[in-house]
Tab-separated table of C-alpha atoms and ligand atoms in Angstrom:
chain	number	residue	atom	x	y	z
A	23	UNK	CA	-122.758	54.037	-0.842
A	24	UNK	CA	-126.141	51.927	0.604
A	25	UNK	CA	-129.370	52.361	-1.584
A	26	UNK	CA	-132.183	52.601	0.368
A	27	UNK	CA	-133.613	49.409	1.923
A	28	UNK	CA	-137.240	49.160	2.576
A	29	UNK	CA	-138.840	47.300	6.147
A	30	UNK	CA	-140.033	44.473	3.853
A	31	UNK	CA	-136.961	44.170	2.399
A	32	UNK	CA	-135.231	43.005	5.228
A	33	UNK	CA	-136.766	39.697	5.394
A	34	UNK	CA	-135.077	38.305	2.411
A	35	UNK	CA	-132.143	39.705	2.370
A	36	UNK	CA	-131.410	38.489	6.136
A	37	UNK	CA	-131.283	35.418	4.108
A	38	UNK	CA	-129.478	36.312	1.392
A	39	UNK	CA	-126.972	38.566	2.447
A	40	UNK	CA	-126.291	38.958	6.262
A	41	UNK	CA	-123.469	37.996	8.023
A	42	UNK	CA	-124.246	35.647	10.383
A	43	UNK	CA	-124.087	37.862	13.597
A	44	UNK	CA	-127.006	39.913	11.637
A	45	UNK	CA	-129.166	37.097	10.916
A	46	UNK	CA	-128.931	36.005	13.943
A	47	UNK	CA	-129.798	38.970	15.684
A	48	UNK	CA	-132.845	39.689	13.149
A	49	UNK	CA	-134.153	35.698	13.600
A	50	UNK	CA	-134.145	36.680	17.431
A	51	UNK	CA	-136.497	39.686	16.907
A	52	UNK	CA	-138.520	37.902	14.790
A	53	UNK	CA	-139.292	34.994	17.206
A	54	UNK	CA	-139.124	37.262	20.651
A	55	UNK	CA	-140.118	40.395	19.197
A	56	UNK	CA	-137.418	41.647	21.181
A	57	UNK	CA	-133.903	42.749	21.681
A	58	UNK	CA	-131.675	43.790	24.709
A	59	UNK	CA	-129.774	46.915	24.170
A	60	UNK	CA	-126.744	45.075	23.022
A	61	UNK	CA	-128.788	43.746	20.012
A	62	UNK	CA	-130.715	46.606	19.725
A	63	UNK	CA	-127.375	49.020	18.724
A	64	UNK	CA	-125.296	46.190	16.650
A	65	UNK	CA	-128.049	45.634	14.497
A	66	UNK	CA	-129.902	48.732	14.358
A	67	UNK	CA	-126.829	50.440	13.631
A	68	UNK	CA	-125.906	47.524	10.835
A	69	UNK	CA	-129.512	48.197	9.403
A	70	UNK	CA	-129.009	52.213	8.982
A	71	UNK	CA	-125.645	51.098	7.408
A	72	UNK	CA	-127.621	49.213	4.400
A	73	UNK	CA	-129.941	51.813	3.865
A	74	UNK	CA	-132.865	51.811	6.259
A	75	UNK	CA	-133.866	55.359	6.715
A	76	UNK	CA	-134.951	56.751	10.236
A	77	UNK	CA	-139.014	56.446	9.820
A	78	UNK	CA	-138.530	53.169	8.295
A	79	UNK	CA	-136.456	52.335	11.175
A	80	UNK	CA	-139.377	53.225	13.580
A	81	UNK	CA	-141.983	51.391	12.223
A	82	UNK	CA	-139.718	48.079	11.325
A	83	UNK	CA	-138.491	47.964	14.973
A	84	UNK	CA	-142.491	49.038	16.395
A	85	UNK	CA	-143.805	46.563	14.223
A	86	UNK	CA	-141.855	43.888	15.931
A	87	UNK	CA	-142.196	45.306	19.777
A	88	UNK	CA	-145.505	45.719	19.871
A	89	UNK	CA	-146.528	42.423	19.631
A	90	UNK	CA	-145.652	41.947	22.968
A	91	UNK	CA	-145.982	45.619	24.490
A	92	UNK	CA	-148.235	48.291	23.389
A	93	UNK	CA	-147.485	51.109	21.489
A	94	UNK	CA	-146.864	53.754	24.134
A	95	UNK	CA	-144.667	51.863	25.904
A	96	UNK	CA	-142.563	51.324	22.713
A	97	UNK	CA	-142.818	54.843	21.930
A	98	UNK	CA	-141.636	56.248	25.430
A	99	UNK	CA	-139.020	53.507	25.993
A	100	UNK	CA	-137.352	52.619	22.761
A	101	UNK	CA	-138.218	55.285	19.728
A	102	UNK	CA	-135.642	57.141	21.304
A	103	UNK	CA	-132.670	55.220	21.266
A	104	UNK	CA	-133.612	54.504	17.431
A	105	UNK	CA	-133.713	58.137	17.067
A	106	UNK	CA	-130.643	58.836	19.024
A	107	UNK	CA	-128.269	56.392	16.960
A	108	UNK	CA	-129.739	58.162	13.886
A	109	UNK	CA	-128.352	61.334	15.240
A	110	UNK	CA	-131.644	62.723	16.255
A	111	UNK	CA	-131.684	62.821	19.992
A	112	UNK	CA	-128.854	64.046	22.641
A	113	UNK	CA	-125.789	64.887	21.340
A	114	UNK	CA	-126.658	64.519	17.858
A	115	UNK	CA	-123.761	62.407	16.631
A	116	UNK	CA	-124.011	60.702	13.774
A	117	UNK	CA	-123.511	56.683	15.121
A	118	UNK	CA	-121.816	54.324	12.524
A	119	UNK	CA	-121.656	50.675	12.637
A	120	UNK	CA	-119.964	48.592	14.603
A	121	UNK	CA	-116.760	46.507	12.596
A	122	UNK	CA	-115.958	43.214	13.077
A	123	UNK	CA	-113.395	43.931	15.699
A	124	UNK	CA	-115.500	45.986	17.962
A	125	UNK	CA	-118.059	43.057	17.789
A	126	UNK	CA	-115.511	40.562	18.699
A	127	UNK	CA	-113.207	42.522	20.833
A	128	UNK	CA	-116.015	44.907	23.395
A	129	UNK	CA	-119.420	43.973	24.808
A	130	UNK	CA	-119.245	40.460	25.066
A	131	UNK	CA	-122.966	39.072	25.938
A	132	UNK	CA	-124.536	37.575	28.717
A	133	UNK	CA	-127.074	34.930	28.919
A	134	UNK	CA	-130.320	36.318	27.255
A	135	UNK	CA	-128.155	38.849	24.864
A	136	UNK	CA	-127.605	37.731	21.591
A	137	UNK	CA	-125.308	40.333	19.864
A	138	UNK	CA	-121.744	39.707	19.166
A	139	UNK	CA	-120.131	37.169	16.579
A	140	UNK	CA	-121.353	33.941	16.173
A	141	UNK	CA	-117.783	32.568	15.558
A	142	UNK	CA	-116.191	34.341	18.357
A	143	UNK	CA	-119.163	34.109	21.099
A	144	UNK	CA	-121.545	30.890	20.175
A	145	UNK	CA	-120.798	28.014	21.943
A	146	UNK	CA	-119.346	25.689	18.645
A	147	UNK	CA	-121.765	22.798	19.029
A	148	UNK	CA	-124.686	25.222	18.737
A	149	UNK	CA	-122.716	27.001	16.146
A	150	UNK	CA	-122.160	23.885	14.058
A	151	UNK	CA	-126.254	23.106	14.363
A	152	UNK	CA	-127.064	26.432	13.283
A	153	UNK	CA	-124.572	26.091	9.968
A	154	UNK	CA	-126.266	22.757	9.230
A	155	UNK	CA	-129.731	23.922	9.958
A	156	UNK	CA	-128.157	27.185	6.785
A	157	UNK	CA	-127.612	23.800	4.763
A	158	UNK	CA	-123.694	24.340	4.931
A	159	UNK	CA	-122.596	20.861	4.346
A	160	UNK	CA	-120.648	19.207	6.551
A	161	UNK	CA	-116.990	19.432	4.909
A	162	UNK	CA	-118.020	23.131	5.277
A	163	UNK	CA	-118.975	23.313	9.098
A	164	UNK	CA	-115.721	21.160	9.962
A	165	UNK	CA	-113.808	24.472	7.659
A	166	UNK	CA	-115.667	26.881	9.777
A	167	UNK	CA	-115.139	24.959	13.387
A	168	UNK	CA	-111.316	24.540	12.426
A	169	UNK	CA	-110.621	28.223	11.980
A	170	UNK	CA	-112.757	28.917	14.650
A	171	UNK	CA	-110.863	27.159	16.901
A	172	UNK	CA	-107.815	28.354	15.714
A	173	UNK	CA	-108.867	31.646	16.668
A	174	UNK	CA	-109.927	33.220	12.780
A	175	UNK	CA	-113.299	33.943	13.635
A	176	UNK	CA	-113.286	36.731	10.221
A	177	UNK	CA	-111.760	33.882	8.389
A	178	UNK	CA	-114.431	31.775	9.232
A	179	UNK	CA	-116.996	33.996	8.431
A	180	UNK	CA	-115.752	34.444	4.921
A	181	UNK	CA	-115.318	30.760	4.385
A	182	UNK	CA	-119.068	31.060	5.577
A	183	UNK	CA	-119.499	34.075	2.590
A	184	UNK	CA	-117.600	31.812	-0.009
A	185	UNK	CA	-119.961	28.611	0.717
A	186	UNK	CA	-123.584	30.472	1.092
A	187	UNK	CA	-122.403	32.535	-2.209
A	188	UNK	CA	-121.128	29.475	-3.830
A	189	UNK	CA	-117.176	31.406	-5.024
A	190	UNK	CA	-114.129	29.800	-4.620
A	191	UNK	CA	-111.939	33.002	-3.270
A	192	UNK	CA	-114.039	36.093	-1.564
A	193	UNK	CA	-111.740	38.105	-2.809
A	194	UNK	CA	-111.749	40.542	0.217
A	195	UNK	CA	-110.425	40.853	3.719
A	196	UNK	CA	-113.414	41.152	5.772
A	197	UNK	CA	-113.243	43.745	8.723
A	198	UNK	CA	-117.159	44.765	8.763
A	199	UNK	CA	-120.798	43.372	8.947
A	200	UNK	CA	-121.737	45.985	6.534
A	201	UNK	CA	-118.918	45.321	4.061
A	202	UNK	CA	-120.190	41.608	4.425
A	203	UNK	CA	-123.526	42.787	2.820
A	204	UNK	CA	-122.010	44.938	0.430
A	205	UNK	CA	-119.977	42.291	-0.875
A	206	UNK	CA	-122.810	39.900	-0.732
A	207	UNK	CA	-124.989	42.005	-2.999
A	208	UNK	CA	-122.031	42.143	-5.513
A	209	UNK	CA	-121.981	38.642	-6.151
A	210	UNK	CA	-126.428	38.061	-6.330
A	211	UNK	CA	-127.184	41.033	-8.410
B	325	SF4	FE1	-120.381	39.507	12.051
B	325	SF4	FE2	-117.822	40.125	11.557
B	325	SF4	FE3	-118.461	38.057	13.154
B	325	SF4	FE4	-118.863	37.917	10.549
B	325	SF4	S1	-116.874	38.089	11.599
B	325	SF4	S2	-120.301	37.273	12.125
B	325	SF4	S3	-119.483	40.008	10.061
B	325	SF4	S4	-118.861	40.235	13.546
């Protein structure tokens, strides 16, 4: 299903066409150059799901560590839990993406973790800031807040898909990050 997606691609299409649990968690590595393990699996796992192959998984996620460690400690520590949700290390099982559900049902974070939802775990005031600061306006964000607080936190993220994408009806019933993306390349290309 995923064509292949190159490190440099994921810049721009964080932008474009992640949910916001996977932007978030790619702005985070960006400005800490870091992610607890949490992060690390939701998102790594979301990135093999587009297309990232395993060596291009390696040096995207070394490129980003090793500004703040150096590379053997990267390599010892953390090449082989990349490896390992590609299948490649311990029992060899191929790992698939975490849905929706599994983000907003298991694994809640902690202070200093950042996976999860946005709509089910960020506090909403921080929440609404972040929307603004994506230039949702603000009939938008009060949309979003409502159905968060009403408990539709995959609702809310597709009223977040129709805005950013500028459609009227999604036209699908969101249950995964990845299916987010898919859809979201549907309607820009
Ligand atoms: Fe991510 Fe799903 Fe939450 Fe949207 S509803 S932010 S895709 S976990």
């Amino acid at each position: 299903t995923a064509g292949k997606v190159a490190p440099e691609d994921i810049e721009p299409l964080s932008k474009k066409s992640f949910p916001l649990c996977m932007r978030n968690l790619h702005e985070t590595l960006r400005q800490e150059h870091h992610l607890r393990h949490g992060g690390r699996m939701q998102y790594g796992l979301f990135l093999k799901g587009i297309g990232l192959q395993l060596e291009d998984a390696l040096r995207f996620w070394r490129s980003e560590f090793t500004k703040m460690m150096d590379g053997d400690k990267f390599d010892k520590s953390y090449s082989y839990n990349i490896r390992h949700n590609y299948g490649k290390e311990g029992k060899r099982t191929d790992y698939t993406p975490y849905s929706c559900m599994k983000v907003i049902m298991t694994n809640a974070p902690a202070a200093g973790d950042h996976h999860g939802c946005p709509f089910r775990h960020t506090d909403p005031e921080l929440l609404k800031q972040r929307l603004q600061g994506y230039r949702v306006n603000s009939a938008g964000v009060q949309e979003i807040v409502d159905l968060v607080k009403g408990g539709h936190y995959q609702l809310a993220c597709t009223k977040y898909f129709e805005i950013t994408h500028n459609v009227d009806d999604a036209g699908f019933g969101l249950n995964h990050p990845n299916q987010y993306f898919e859809e979201s390349q549907k309607v820009l290309n």
